[in-house]
CSV table of C-alpha atoms in Angstrom, one decimal:
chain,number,residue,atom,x,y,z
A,18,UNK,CA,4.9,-7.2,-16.4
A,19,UNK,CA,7.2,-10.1,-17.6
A,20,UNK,CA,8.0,-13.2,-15.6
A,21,UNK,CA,8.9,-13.1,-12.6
A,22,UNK,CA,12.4,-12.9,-11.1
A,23,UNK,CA,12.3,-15.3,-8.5
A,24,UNK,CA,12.0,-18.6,-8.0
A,25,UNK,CA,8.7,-20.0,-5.8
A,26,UNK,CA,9.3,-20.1,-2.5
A,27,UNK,CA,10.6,-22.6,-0.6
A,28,UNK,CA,10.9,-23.9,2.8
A,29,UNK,CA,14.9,-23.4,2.6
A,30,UNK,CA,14.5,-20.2,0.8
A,31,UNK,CA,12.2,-18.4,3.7
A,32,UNK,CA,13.5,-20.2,6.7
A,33,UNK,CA,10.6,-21.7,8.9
A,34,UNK,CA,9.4,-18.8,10.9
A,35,UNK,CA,9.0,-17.0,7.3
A,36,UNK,CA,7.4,-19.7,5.9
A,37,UNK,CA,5.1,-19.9,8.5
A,38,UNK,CA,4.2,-16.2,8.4
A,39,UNK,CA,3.9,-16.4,4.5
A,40,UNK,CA,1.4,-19.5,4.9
A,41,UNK,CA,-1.2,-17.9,8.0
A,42,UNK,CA,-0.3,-14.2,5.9
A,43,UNK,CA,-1.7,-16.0,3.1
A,44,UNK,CA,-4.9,-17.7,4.6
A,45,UNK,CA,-5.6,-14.2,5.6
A,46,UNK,CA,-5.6,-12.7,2.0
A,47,UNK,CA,-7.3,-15.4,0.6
A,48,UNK,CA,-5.3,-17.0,-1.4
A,49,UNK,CA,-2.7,-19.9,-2.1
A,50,UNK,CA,0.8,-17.5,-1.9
A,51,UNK,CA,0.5,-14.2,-1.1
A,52,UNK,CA,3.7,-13.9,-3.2
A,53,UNK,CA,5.1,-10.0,-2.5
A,54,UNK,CA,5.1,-11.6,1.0
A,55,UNK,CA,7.4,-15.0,-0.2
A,56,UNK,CA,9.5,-12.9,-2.2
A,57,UNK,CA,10.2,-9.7,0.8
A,58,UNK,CA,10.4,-13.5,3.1
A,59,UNK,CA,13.7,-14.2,1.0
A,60,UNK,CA,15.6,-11.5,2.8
A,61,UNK,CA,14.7,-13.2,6.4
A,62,UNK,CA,16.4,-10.4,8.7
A,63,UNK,CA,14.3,-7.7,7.3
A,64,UNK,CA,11.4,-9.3,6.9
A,65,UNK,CA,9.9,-9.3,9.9
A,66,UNK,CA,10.9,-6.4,10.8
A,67,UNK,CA,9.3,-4.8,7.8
A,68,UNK,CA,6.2,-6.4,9.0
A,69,UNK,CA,6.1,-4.5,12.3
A,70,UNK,CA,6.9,-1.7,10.4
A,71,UNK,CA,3.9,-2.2,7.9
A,72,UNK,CA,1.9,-3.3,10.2
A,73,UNK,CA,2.2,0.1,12.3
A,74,UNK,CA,1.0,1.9,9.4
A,75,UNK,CA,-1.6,-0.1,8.2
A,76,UNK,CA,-3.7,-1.4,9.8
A,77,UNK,CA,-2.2,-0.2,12.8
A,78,UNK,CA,-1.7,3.6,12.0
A,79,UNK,CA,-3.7,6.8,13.4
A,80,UNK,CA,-5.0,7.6,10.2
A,81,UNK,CA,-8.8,6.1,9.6
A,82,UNK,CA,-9.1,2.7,7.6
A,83,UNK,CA,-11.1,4.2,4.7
A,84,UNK,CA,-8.2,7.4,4.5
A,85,UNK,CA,-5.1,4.7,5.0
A,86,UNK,CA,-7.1,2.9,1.6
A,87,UNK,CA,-7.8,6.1,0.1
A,88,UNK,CA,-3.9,6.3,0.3
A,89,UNK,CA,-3.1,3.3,-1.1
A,90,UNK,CA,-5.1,2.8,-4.0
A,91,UNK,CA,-4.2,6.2,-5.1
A,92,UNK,CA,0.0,5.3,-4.8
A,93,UNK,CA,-1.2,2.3,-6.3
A,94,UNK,CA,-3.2,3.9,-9.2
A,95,UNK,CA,-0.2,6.8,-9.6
A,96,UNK,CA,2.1,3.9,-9.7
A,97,UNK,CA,0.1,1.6,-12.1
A,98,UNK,CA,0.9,-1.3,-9.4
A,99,UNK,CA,-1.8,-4.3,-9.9
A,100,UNK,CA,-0.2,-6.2,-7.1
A,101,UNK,CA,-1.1,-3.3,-4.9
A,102,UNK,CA,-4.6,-2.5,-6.4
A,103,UNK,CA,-5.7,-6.2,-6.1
A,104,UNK,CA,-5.1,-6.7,-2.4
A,105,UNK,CA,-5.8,-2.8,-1.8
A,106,UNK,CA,-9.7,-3.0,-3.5
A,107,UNK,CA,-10.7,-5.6,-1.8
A,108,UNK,CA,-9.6,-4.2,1.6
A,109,UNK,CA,-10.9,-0.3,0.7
A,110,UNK,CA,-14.2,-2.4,0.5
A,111,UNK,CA,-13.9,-3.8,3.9
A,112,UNK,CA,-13.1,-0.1,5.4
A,113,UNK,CA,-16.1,1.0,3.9
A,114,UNK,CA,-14.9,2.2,0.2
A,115,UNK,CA,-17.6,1.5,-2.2
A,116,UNK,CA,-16.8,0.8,-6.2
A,117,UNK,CA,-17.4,4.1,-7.1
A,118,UNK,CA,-15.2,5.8,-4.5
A,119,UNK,CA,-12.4,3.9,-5.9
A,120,UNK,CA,-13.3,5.0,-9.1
A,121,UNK,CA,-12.7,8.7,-8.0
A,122,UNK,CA,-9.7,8.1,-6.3
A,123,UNK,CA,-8.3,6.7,-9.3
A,124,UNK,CA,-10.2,10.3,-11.0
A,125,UNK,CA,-8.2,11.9,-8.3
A,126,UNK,CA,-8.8,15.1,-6.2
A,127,UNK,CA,-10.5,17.2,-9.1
A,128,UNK,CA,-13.6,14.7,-9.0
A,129,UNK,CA,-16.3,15.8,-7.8
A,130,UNK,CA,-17.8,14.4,-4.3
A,131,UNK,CA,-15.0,14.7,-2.6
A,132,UNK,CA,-14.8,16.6,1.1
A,133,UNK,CA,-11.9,19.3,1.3
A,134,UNK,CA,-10.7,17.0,3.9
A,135,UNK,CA,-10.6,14.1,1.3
A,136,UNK,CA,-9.7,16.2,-1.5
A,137,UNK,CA,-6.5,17.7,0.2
A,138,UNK,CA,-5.3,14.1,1.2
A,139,UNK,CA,-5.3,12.8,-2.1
A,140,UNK,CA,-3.7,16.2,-3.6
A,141,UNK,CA,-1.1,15.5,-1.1
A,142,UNK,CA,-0.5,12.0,-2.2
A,143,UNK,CA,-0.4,13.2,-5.9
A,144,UNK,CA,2.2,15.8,-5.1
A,145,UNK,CA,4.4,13.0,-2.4
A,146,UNK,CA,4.6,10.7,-5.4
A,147,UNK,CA,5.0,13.2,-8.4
A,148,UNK,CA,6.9,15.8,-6.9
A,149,UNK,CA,8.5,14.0,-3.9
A,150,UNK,CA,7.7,17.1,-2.0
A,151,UNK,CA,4.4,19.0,-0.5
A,152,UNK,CA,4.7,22.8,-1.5
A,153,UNK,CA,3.7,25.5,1.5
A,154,UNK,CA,0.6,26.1,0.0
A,155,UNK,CA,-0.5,21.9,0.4
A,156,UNK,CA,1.0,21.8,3.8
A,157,UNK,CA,-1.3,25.1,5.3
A,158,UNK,CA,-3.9,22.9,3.6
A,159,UNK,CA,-3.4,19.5,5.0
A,160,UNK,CA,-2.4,21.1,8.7
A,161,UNK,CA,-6.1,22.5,9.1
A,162,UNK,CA,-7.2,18.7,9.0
A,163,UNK,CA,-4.1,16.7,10.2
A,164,UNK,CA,-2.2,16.9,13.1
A,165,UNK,CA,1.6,16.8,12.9
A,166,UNK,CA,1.9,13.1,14.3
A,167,UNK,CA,-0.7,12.3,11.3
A,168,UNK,CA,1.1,14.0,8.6
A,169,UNK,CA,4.5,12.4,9.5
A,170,UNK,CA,2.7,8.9,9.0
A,171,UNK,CA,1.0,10.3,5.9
A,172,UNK,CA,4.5,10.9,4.2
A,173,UNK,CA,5.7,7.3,5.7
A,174,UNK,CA,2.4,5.6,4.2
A,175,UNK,CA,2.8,7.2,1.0
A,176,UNK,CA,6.8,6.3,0.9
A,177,UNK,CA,6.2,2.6,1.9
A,178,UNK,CA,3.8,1.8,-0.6
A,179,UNK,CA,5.8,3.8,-3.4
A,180,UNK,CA,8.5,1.7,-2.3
A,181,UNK,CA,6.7,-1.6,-2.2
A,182,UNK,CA,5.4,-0.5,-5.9
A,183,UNK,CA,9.3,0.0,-6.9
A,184,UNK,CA,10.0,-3.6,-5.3
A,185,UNK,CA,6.9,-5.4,-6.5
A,186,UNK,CA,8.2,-3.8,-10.2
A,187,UNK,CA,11.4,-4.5,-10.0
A,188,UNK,CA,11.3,-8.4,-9.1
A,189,UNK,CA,8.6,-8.8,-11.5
A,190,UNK,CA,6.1,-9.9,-8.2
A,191,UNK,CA,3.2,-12.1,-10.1
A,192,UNK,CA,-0.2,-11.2,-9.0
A,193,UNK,CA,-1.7,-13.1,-6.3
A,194,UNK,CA,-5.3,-13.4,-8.2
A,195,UNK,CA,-6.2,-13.2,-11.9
A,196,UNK,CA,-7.2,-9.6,-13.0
């Protein structure tokens, strides 16, 4: 990824209550600017209203912690995003995710270990972001382990962070740690 397209946030550019949230956002991740956060800060009215948003779905969604991650690091992986993966291993670890599960959900569903339950997820994520659709057969799958309610937010998860890796691309977004 080149440079990046935006000049470091400021006070003035993020308004105070942004600022704020970027600063305690930042504490949180562990590190000095969590900059995808400075640079979504820039558009203040969305902003927070794209936090409750991302907030509802993770970590605040119906799906598990470790299947939410599961979800992400593969968009991430599909999407070659290494803003995404950075923040995203370090939090599969924290819902339980061990090196070498993330190492076969980069392999994706054809590697071996995997439940059906796990296995269908992360065919469903491959086909969301490849295809943009899930074909009848995938959906008879994923409905003998997900509930409708769970399946809409599946969609919505994999959308956001497809569209996060589109943004993060886009305005050249410079990794928070070195990797």
């Amino acid at each position: 990824m080149t440079k990046t397209r935006l000049t470091p946030a400021s006070l003035k550019a993020l308004g105070p209550v942004n600022w704020l949230l970027c600063r305690v956002i930042s504490r949180a991740a562990g590190t000095r600017e969590a900059h995808l956060f400075t640079a979504l800060g820039r558009q203040r009215r969305l902003f927070r209203a794209w936090l409750r948003f991302a907030g509802r779905l993770m970590p605040g969604g119906t799906l598990s912690r470790r299947k939410s991650e599961m979800v992400i690091l593969r968009v991430a992986h599909l999407r070659a995003c290494a803003y995404e993966l950075d923040h995203h291993r370090r939090l599969a670890k924290r819902a339980g995710l061990r090196e070498n599960d993330v190492e076969r959900i980069f392999a994706g569903p054809g590697a071996t270990g995997w439940s059906d339950e796990e296995r269908v997820l992360l065919a469903a994520v491959d086909a969301l972001v490849e295809q943009k659709d899930l074909d009848d057969v995938l959906w008879a799958r994923l409905r003998t382990h997900y509930a409708e309610p769970e399946l809409v937010e599946l969609c919505l998860l994999v959308g956001h962070y497809e569209m996060l890796a589109t943004t993060i691309t886009a305005l050249r977004v410079q990794r928070d740690f070195s990797g």
